[in-house]
XYZ file of C-alpha atoms in Angstrom:
323
model
C 87.151 60.666 -4.395
C 90.319 60.077 -2.442
C 90.404 56.262 -2.715
C 93.920 55.515 -3.865
C 94.626 52.855 -6.461
C 97.814 51.995 -8.305
C 98.021 53.558 -11.770
C 98.693 51.248 -14.679
C 102.082 51.931 -16.189
C 101.362 50.634 -19.666
C 100.969 51.991 -23.175
C 98.708 50.510 -25.834
C 100.214 51.609 -29.120
C 98.148 51.870 -32.282
C 101.213 52.932 -34.291
C 104.871 53.715 -33.591
C 105.438 56.496 -31.034
C 106.060 60.031 -32.194
C 109.347 61.856 -32.583
C 111.308 62.585 -29.409
C 111.090 66.231 -28.432
C 111.829 65.868 -24.732
C 108.305 66.751 -23.587
C 106.514 65.381 -20.548
C 102.763 65.195 -20.020
C 101.542 65.589 -16.437
C 98.124 64.028 -15.804
C 96.097 64.584 -12.617
C 94.319 61.389 -11.543
C 91.319 62.389 -9.424
C 90.600 58.999 -7.864
C 94.120 57.677 -7.293
C 95.514 60.926 -5.807
C 98.484 60.878 -8.146
C 99.991 62.654 -11.127
C 101.126 60.408 -13.979
C 104.279 61.552 -15.788
C 104.252 60.522 -19.454
C 107.430 60.628 -21.559
C 106.071 61.758 -24.937
C 109.083 60.381 -26.807
C 107.830 56.878 -26.093
C 104.259 57.565 -24.925
C 104.812 55.654 -21.703
C 104.258 56.476 -18.036
C 107.665 56.865 -16.394
C 106.569 57.945 -12.929
C 103.566 58.374 -10.624
C 103.710 61.197 -8.069
C 101.534 61.024 -4.921
C 99.830 64.380 -4.289
C 96.792 65.562 -2.275
C 93.212 64.325 -2.158
C 91.321 64.571 -5.443
C 93.855 66.114 -7.858
C 91.971 67.881 -10.631
C 94.450 69.841 -12.762
C 98.132 70.510 -13.432
C 100.115 73.501 -14.681
C 103.835 73.843 -15.329
C 106.027 76.879 -14.641
C 107.521 78.572 -17.736
C 110.986 77.176 -16.960
C 109.600 73.658 -16.468
C 110.963 73.345 -12.926
C 107.660 73.198 -11.047
C 104.324 71.447 -11.550
C 101.330 72.849 -9.682
C 98.465 70.455 -8.860
C 95.024 71.425 -7.541
C 93.715 68.989 -4.916
C 89.952 69.537 -5.118
C 88.979 67.461 -2.072
C 91.752 68.837 0.165
C 91.442 72.540 -0.773
C 95.167 72.654 -1.444
C 97.722 72.979 -4.212
C 100.705 70.623 -4.358
C 103.960 72.136 -5.601
C 106.022 69.456 -7.350
C 109.738 69.642 -8.134
C 109.597 68.461 -11.754
C 113.167 67.176 -11.815
C 112.972 65.161 -8.576
C 109.259 64.452 -9.010
C 108.456 65.033 -5.374
C 106.069 67.425 -3.579
C 108.079 70.280 -2.049
C 105.204 72.396 -0.695
C 101.467 72.267 -0.053
C 99.450 75.493 -0.179
C 95.982 75.983 1.280
C 93.627 77.801 -1.121
C 89.853 78.288 -1.524
C 87.013 75.796 -1.540
C 87.292 72.979 -4.094
C 90.155 74.245 -6.274
C 89.612 73.224 -9.861
C 91.878 74.610 -12.582
C 95.290 76.227 -12.265
C 97.567 78.347 -14.440
C 100.905 80.140 -14.069
C 101.571 83.743 -15.092
C 103.806 84.056 -18.181
C 106.592 85.571 -16.044
C 106.397 82.594 -13.668
C 106.017 84.750 -10.551
C 102.462 83.822 -9.576
C 100.119 80.844 -9.712
C 96.363 81.387 -10.121
C 93.806 78.855 -8.898
C 90.073 78.786 -9.713
C 88.104 77.706 -6.637
C 84.778 76.357 -7.876
C 83.283 76.054 -4.388
C 84.095 79.545 -3.098
C 83.612 81.502 -6.343
C 87.053 83.064 -6.304
C 90.617 82.865 -7.559
C 93.582 82.338 -5.216
C 96.879 84.009 -6.126
C 99.998 82.152 -4.945
C 103.533 83.544 -4.892
C 105.764 81.090 -6.754
C 108.699 82.194 -4.599
C 107.185 81.934 -1.103
C 104.336 79.457 -1.776
C 101.961 81.760 0.110
C 98.552 83.043 -0.987
C 98.973 86.770 -1.638
C 95.478 87.636 -2.858
C 91.964 86.270 -3.330
C 89.865 87.665 -6.185
C 86.093 87.245 -6.307
C 84.744 86.250 -9.734
C 81.515 84.678 -11.030
C 79.906 81.509 -9.704
C 81.679 78.172 -10.101
C 84.897 79.342 -11.797
C 86.555 76.549 -13.722
C 88.927 77.300 -16.591
C 91.367 80.189 -16.409
C 94.070 81.367 -18.776
C 96.368 84.332 -19.335
C 96.607 86.438 -22.443
C 99.990 85.582 -23.985
C 101.403 88.975 -22.918
C 100.280 88.423 -19.317
C 98.239 91.634 -19.165
C 94.894 89.976 -18.404
C 93.637 86.743 -16.841
C 90.366 85.314 -18.172
C 88.235 83.063 -15.947
C 85.344 80.895 -17.210
C 82.474 80.874 -14.686
C 80.213 77.861 -15.230
C 77.555 79.047 -12.798
C 76.997 82.506 -14.290
C 77.609 81.706 -17.979
C 80.286 84.347 -18.331
C 84.007 85.074 -18.341
C 85.637 87.372 -15.776
C 88.549 89.458 -17.052
C 91.112 90.176 -14.327
C 93.855 92.768 -14.378
C 96.606 90.892 -12.476
C 98.641 93.944 -11.439
C 95.673 95.281 -9.444
C 93.868 92.015 -8.713
C 90.563 93.448 -9.929
C 87.888 92.253 -12.354
C 87.790 94.846 -15.153
C 85.224 93.219 -17.440
C 82.644 90.432 -17.599
C 81.817 88.743 -20.912
C 78.577 86.728 -21.340
C 79.205 83.489 -23.270
C 77.370 80.191 -23.726
C 75.884 77.939 -21.073
C 78.237 76.350 -18.564
C 81.664 77.622 -19.716
C 84.392 75.324 -18.426
C 87.660 76.193 -20.184
C 89.272 78.680 -22.534
C 92.376 79.109 -24.649
C 93.913 81.957 -26.641
C 95.313 82.224 -30.123
C 99.079 82.951 -30.036
C 98.545 86.601 -30.979
C 96.082 87.020 -28.097
C 93.395 88.457 -30.357
C 90.837 85.719 -29.723
C 89.792 83.437 -26.883
C 87.936 80.179 -27.496
C 85.600 79.172 -24.643
C 84.098 75.676 -24.323
C 80.469 75.787 -23.144
C 79.574 72.475 -21.523
C 75.794 72.890 -21.440
C 75.173 74.569 -24.814
C 77.438 72.245 -26.845
C 79.354 75.038 -28.498
C 82.438 77.253 -28.337
C 82.245 81.022 -27.900
C 84.857 83.137 -29.680
C 85.808 86.289 -27.768
C 87.524 89.152 -29.561
C 89.812 90.355 -26.798
C 90.334 93.941 -27.997
C 86.729 94.746 -27.034
C 85.827 91.616 -25.057
C 82.866 90.829 -27.268
C 81.658 87.449 -28.535
C 81.931 87.363 -32.326
C 81.021 83.707 -32.993
C 79.397 80.614 -31.495
C 80.687 77.372 -33.036
C 78.686 74.133 -32.543
C 80.879 71.198 -31.481
C 80.254 67.800 -29.865
C 78.235 66.979 -26.759
C 79.316 68.647 -23.487
C 82.621 70.270 -24.468
C 84.839 70.462 -21.370
C 88.358 71.393 -22.479
C 89.978 73.390 -25.261
C 93.452 74.056 -26.654
C 94.961 76.018 -29.555
C 97.801 74.864 -31.778
C 100.903 77.106 -31.547
C 100.483 78.273 -35.159
C 96.952 79.431 -34.325
C 95.331 77.569 -37.208
C 93.447 74.901 -35.262
C 91.502 74.671 -32.014
C 90.899 71.312 -30.303
C 87.859 70.698 -28.090
C 87.346 67.649 -25.849
C 83.670 66.651 -25.770
C 82.804 64.623 -22.667
C 79.368 63.553 -23.841
C 80.278 62.334 -27.324
C 83.722 60.877 -26.484
C 85.527 62.785 -29.202
C 87.574 65.857 -30.041
C 86.287 68.546 -32.400
C 88.918 70.198 -34.596
C 88.073 73.809 -35.445
C 89.622 75.854 -38.243
C 90.244 79.349 -36.872
C 89.994 80.755 -40.397
C 86.655 79.131 -41.240
C 85.334 79.250 -37.651
C 83.891 75.780 -38.184
C 84.594 72.159 -37.242
C 86.664 70.470 -39.942
C 87.313 67.080 -38.275
C 86.112 64.946 -35.382
C 88.478 62.474 -33.683
C 87.060 59.653 -31.502
C 88.963 59.225 -28.222
C 88.312 57.444 -24.910
C 85.367 57.579 -22.539
C 84.430 60.953 -21.009
C 87.360 63.082 -22.215
C 87.625 66.123 -19.958
C 91.214 67.361 -20.137
C 93.264 68.470 -23.133
C 96.700 69.935 -23.828
C 98.500 70.770 -27.064
C 102.220 69.955 -27.224
C 104.541 72.988 -27.479
C 105.561 71.954 -31.005
C 101.944 71.487 -32.097
C 102.588 67.958 -33.364
C 100.393 66.211 -30.803
C 97.321 66.790 -28.650
C 96.946 64.945 -25.337
C 93.431 64.130 -24.109
C 92.676 62.666 -20.671
C 89.775 60.226 -20.692
C 88.166 60.213 -17.239
C 85.948 57.195 -17.902
C 88.567 54.884 -19.399
C 91.646 55.863 -17.322
C 93.656 56.631 -20.422
C 95.426 59.422 -22.269
C 94.722 59.659 -26.014
C 97.559 61.044 -28.139
C 96.321 62.714 -31.322
C 98.675 63.215 -34.258
C 97.698 66.685 -35.495
C 99.027 66.091 -39.030
C 97.174 62.803 -39.536
C 94.193 63.988 -37.411
C 93.824 60.654 -35.649
C 94.765 58.964 -32.387
C 98.361 57.776 -32.617
C 98.585 56.167 -29.198
C 96.571 55.366 -26.074
C 98.378 55.443 -22.731
C 96.996 53.861 -19.549
C 97.361 56.291 -16.624
C 95.825 56.547 -13.130
C 92.232 56.303 -11.930
C 89.986 59.123 -13.173
C 92.397 61.312 -15.176
C 91.312 64.933 -15.445
C 93.586 67.928 -16.144
C 96.688 67.482 -18.284
C 99.591 69.753 -19.204
C 102.569 69.245 -21.518
C 105.954 70.917 -21.122
C 109.623 70.437 -21.990
C 111.550 68.173 -19.652
C 113.184 70.131 -16.817
C 116.949 70.391 -16.885
C 118.721 67.507 -15.174
C 115.855 65.008 -15.427
C 117.087 61.528 -16.178
C 115.215 59.803 -19.035
C 112.919 57.150 -17.677
C 113.252 58.410 -14.095
């Protein structure tokens, strides 16, 4: 961790690139201490942003102007100006920050600190930590309900999900799930959360109105990341141990397709239009681009060394194509 190497700025296309929607994918490269910026119109890396030591995840503000990057080996978060693609602030947080998310109103950034068993709350305006919330052991994935009323945190060390009320900064519920939960994602209506359980090879489905688990869906080996299509019909799960992505029908609550990707996939993001899913492959230093209509990999993009968390967002205003 922390040994910098130059990311490859190449794309290996298996078919013509997808339609241009002006989205960018931001990929944290753990071993090269960079974030790769991928223009999804052409599926090519257009920039590489130096950040802190051991970047593990990225999250984008609702207006697309800022990218937040957890630096797991430096115990910091880099704040990146998405238009200029430069770090404008560095914020000290807890021990070994893992995943990061931004509140729907864009006012606060929440960071899961796997080493200190807590969540740091950062003001997006002042770049200062305003609160620290204790959760379960080894918190990894965290995500807001679409209406912003609750923050759910997957705790890998206690096999549960902490439910935080953000206006008070308190844990109001704890939901037991499978073994080793690492990530979670909500359906657009907020009625259900899908939690990937790394050690039990399944996905727990939480009904959020009562915070109860209503289903356990078997998937591939060691599921590490999960995302939901904007129409709520499909859930995508990156399986690190079987090098594939399970596609779940939310109606049938079952896997309907399996898509082979690169080696050790451990990050996943669904494009805002639902047309593509982006999967970071830690073991092969690539980003797989899945066409959700064809249910196959459309493109494979070479990124930095040890890609982990990935996020996809519209291009910020004023960004020059190819910059």
